Coordinates of C-alpha atoms (C1' of nucleotides) in Angstrom, one line a residue:
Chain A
X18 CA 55.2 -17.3 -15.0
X19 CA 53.7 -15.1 -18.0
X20 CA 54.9 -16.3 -21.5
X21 CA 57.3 -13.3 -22.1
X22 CA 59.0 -14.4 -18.8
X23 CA 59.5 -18.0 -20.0
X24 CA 61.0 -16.7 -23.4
X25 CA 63.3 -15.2 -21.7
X26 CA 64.3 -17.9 -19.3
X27 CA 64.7 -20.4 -22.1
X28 CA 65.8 -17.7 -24.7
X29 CA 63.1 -19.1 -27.3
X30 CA 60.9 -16.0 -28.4
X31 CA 57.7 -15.3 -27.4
X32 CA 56.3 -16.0 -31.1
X33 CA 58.0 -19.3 -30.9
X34 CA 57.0 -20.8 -27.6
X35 CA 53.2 -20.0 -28.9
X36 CA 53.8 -22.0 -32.1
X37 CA 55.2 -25.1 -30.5
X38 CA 52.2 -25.2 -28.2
X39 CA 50.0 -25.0 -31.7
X40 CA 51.6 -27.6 -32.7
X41 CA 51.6 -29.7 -30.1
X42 CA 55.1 -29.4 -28.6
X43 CA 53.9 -27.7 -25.4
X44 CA 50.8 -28.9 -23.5
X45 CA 47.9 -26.2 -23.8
X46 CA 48.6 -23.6 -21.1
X47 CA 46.7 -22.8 -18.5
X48 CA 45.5 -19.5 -18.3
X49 CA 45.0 -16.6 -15.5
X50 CA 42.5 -14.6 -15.1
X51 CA 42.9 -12.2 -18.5
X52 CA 43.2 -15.3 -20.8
X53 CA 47.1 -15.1 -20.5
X54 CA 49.2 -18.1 -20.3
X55 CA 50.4 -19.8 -17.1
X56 CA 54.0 -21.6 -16.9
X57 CA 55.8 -23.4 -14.0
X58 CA 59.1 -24.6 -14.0
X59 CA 58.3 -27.4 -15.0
X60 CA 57.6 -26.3 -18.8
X61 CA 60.9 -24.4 -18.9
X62 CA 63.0 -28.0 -18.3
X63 CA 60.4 -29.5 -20.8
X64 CA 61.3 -26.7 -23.3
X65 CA 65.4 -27.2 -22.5
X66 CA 65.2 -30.8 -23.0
X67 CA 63.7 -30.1 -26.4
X68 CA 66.5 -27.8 -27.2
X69 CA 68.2 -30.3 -26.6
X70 CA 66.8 -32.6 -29.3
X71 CA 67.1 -29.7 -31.9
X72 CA 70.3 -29.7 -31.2
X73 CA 70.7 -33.1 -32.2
X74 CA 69.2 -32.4 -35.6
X75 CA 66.1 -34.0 -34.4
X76 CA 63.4 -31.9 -36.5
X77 CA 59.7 -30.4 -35.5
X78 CA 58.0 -33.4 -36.6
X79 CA 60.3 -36.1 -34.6
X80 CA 60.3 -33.8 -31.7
X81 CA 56.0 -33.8 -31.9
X82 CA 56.4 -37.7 -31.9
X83 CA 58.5 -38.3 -28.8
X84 CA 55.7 -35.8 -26.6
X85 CA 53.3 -37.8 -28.7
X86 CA 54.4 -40.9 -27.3
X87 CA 55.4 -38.9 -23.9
X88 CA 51.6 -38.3 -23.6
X89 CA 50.3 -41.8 -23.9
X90 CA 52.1 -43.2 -20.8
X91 CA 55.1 -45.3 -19.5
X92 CA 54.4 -47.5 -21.8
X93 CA 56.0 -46.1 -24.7
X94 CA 59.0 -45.7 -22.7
X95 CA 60.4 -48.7 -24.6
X96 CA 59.4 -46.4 -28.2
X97 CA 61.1 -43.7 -26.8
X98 CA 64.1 -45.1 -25.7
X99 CA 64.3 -46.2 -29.2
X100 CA 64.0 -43.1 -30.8
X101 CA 66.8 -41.3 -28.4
X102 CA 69.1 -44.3 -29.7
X103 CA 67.7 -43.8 -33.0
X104 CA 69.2 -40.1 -32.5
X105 CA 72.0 -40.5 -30.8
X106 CA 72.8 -42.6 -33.6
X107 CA 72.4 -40.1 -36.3
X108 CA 74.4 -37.4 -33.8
X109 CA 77.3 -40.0 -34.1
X110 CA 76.9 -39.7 -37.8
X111 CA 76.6 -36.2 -38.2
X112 CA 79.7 -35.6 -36.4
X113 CA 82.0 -37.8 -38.4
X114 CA 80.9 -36.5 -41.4
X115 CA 82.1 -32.9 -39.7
X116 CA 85.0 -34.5 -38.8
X117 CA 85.5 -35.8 -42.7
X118 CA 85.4 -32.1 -43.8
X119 CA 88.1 -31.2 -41.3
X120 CA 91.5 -32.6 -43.9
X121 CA 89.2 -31.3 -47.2
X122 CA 89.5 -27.7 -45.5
X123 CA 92.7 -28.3 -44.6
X124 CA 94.0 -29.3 -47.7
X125 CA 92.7 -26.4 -49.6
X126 CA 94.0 -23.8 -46.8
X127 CA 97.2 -25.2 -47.2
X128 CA 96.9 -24.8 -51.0
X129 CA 96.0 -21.4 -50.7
X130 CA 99.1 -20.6 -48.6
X131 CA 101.1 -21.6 -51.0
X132 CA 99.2 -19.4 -53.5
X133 CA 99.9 -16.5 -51.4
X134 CA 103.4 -17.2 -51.2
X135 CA 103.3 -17.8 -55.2
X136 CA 101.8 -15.2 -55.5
X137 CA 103.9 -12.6 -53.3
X138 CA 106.5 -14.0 -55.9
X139 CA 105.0 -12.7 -58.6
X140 CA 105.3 -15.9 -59.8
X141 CA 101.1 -15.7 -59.8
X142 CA 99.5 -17.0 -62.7
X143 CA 96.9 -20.0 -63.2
X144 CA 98.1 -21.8 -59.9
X145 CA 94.9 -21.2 -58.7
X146 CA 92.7 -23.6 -61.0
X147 CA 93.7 -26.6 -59.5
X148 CA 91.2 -28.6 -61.9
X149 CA 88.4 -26.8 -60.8
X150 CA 86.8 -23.9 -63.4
X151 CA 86.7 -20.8 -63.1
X152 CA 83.3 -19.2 -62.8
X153 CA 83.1 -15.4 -64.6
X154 CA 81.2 -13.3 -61.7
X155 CA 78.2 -12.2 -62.4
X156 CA 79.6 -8.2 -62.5
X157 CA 77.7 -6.5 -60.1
X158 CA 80.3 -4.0 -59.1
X159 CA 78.3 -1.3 -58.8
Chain B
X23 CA 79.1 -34.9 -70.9
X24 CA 75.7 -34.1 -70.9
X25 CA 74.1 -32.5 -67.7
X26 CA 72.4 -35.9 -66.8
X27 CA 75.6 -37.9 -67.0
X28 CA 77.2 -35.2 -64.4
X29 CA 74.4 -35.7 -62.3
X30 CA 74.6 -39.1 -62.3
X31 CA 78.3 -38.8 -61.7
X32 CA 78.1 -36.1 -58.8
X33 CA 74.9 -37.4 -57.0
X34 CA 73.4 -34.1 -57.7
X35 CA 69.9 -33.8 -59.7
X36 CA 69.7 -32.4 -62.9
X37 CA 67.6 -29.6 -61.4
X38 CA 70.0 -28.8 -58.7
X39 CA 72.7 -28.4 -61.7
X40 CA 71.0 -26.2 -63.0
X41 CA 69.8 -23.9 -60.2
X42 CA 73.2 -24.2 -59.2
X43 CA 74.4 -22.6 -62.4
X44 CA 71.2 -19.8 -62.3
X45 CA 72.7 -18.7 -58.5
X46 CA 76.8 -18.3 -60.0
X47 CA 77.8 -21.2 -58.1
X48 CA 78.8 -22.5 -61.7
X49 CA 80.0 -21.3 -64.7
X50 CA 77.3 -20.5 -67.7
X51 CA 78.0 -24.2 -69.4
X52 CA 79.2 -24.4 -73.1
X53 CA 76.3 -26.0 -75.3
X54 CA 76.2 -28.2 -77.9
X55 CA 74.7 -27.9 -80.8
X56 CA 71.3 -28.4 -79.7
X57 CA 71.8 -25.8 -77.0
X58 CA 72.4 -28.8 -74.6
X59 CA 74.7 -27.9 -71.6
X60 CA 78.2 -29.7 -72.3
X61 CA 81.0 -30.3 -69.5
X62 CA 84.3 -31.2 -68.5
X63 CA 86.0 -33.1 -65.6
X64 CA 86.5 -30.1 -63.7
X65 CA 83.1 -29.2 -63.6
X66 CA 82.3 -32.4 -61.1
X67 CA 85.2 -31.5 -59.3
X68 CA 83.9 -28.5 -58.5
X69 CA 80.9 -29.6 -57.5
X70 CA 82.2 -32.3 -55.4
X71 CA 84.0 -29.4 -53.8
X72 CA 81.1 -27.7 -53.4
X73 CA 79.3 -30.7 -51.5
X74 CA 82.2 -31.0 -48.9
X75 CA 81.8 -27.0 -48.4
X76 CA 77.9 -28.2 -48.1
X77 CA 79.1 -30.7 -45.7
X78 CA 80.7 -28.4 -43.6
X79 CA 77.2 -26.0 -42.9
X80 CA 78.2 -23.4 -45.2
X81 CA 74.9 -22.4 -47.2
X82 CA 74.9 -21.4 -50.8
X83 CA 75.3 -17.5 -50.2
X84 CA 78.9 -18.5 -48.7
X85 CA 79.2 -20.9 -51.1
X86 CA 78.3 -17.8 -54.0
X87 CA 80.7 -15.8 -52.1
X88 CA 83.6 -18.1 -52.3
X89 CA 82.9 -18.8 -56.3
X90 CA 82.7 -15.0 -56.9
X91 CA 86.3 -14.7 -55.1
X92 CA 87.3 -17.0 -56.9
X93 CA 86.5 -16.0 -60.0
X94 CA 88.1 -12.3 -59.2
X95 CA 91.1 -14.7 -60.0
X96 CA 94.8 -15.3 -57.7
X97 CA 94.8 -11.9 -55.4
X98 CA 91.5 -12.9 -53.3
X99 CA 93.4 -16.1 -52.5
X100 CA 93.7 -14.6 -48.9
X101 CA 90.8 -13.9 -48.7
X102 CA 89.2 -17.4 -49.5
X103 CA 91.6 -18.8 -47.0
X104 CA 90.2 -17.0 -44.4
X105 CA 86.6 -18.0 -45.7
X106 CA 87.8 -21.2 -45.1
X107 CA 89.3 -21.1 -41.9
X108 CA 86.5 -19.4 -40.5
X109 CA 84.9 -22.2 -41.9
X110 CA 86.9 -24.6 -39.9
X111 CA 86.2 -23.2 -37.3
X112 CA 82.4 -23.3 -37.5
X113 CA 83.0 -27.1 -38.2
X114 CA 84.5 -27.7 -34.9
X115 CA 81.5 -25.8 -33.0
X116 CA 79.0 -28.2 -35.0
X117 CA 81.4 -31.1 -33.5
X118 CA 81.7 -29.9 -30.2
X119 CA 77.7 -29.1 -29.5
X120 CA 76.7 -32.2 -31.2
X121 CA 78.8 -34.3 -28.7
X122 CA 77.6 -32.1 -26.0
X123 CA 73.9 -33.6 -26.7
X124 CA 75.5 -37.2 -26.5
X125 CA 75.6 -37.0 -22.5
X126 CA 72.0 -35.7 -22.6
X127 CA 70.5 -38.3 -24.8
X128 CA 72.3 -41.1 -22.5
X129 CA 71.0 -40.1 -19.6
X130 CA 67.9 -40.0 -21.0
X131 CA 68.2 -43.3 -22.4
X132 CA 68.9 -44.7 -18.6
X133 CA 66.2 -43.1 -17.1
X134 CA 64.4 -44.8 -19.8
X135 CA 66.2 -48.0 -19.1
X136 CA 65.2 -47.9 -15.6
X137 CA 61.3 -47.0 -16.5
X138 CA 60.9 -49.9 -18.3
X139 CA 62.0 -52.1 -15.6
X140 CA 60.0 -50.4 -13.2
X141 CA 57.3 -51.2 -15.6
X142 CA 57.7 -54.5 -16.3
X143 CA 57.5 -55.1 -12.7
X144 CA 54.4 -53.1 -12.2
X145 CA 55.6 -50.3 -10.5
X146 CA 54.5 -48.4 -13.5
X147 CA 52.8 -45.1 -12.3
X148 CA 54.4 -41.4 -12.4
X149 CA 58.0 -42.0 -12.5
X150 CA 57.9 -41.1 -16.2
X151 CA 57.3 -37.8 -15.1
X152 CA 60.7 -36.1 -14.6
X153 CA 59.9 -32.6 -14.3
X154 CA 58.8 -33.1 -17.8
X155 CA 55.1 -32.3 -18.1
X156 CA 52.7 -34.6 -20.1
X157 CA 51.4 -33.3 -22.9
X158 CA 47.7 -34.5 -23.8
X159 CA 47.6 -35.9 -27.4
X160 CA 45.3 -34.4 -30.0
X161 CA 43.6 -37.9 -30.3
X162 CA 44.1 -38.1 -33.8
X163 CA 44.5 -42.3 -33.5
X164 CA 41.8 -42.7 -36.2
Chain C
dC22 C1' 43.2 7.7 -15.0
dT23 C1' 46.1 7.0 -18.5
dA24 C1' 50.3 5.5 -21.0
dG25 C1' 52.9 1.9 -22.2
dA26 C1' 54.1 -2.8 -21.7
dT27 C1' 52.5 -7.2 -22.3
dG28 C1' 49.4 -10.2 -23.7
dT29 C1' 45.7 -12.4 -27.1
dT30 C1' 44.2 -14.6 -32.0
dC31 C1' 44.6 -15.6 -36.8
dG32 C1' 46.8 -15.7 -40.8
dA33 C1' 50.3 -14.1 -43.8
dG34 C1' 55.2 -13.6 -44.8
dT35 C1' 60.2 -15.1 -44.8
dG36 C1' 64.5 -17.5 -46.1
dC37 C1' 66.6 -21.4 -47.4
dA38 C1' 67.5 -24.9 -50.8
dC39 C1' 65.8 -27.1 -53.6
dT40 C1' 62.0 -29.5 -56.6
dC41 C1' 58.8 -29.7 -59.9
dT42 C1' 55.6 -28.4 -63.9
dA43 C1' 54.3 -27.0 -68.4
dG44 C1' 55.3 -26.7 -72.8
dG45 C1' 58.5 -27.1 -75.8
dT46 C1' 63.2 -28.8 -78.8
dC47 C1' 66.3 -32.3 -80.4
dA48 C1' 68.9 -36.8 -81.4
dA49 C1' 68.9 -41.8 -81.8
dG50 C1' 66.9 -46.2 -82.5
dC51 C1' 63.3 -49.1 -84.7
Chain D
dG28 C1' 59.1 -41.3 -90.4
dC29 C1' 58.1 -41.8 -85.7
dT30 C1' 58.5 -42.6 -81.1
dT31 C1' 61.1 -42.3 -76.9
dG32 C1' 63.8 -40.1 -73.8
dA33 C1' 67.0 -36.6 -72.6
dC34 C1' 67.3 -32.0 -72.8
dC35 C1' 65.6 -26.8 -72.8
dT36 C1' 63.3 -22.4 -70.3
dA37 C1' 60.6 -19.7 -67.0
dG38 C1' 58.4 -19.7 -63.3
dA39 C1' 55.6 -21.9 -59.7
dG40 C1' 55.5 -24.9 -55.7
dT41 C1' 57.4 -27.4 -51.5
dG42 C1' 58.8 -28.2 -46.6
dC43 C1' 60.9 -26.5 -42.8
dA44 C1' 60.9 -23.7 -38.8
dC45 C1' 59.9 -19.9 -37.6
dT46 C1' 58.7 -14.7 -37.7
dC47 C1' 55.8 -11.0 -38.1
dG48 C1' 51.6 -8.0 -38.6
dA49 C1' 47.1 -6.3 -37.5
dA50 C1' 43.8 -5.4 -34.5
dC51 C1' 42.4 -5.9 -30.1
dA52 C1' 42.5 -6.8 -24.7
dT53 C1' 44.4 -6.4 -20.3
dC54 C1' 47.7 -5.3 -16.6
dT55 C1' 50.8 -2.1 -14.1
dA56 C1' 53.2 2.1 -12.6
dG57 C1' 53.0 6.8 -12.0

DNA sequence: CTAGATGTTCGAGTGCACTCTAGGTCAAGC
DNA sequence: GCTTGACCTAGAGTGCACTCGAACATCTAG
């Protein structure tokens, strides 16, 4: 499989998949004949599990850590087991604070319902600033 | 208050108050005067609002956009609710892929679980190896 | 055989959200 | 009076994760 092929498969970009191998996300391909890179299947799962790990927030240099530690042998396996515990850890985290902003966003929607309906009234005057300022926009109307 | 007091007070540095005020997420603050930047009550609960929008993903040019709406007064209150539901909405896709990733990192964990013990007992060689390639390490242990 | 698609390298550029520096002013305490 | 520390401005620098450009090589279909 030629690296445009494999970007598409994984829907990373071409650009991209190059970068993570410079930086050590992606063993160095092997190459054919013309000096072009050669991918198996193998590297596509590789590549989805790592989505996978951005997806949990994990960042570039966390994610060159784990295949760090992937390279040496099964005897990190302990290391890495932390890490993914580490991470699902911070996942949980992440998604209560989502959850947190959930009744904020609620709250305010609400208020601005009633706004609406204030204002539909006519009755529309200084409701808004509900102790928060008001900020005098920067006039760019063209 | 003085700009270091409402940093203090809102978690924020005294830097970010000020970019934050250079980008219109804050009204131009009245000085003192020394030409020091005095404020109010309502300016850190504006900013604490601003940190649950934070919270929710939004990045500072929706976070401009809402303040300029705002500051266009009661009629664009519509309009900010719908920022804000779309909002909500985003907030729920964070949710929803983060605890998709939760699956993936526990069966990852297992397989981990089970490596080791394989290990431990010696039975150490290639299981580590699931579909995943290895990646060689840049040998940069000093 | 040739056009166009796809690949190569290296390095520079982008967008975001700060974060810091340099070089100054100003108010309060000793 | 002088030092200390908080404040000021304008602009440069940072870290992340790509993303793109230039200039060139090679493969593939007609």
């Amino acid at each position: 499989m030629k690296i445009g092929n494999l970007a598409h498969l994984t829907g990373l970009s071409v650009h991209t998949i190059r970068y993570y191998e410079k930086i050590g996300l992606l063993p160095d391909a092997s190459r054919d004949a013309g000096g072009r890179r050669q991918y198996g299947m193998e590297i596509a799962n590789w590549l989805t599990f790592l989505k996978h790990l951005k997806a949990t927030g994990m960042g570039i240099s966390g994610m060159v850590r784990y295949a760090q530690l992937r390279a040496e042998g099964p005897q990190t396996a302990a290391a890495r087991r932390q890490m993914l515990e580490d991470q699902r850890r911070t996942v949980q985290q992440q998604i209560d604070a989502l959850q947190a902003t959930l009744p904020v966003l609620d709250n305010k929607i609400e208020i601005y319902k009633d706004m609406e309906k204030a204002h539909v009234m006519e009755a529309d005057h200084a409701r808004d600033t509900n102790t928060i300022p008001r900020i005098q926009q920067p006039d760019k109307r063209s």
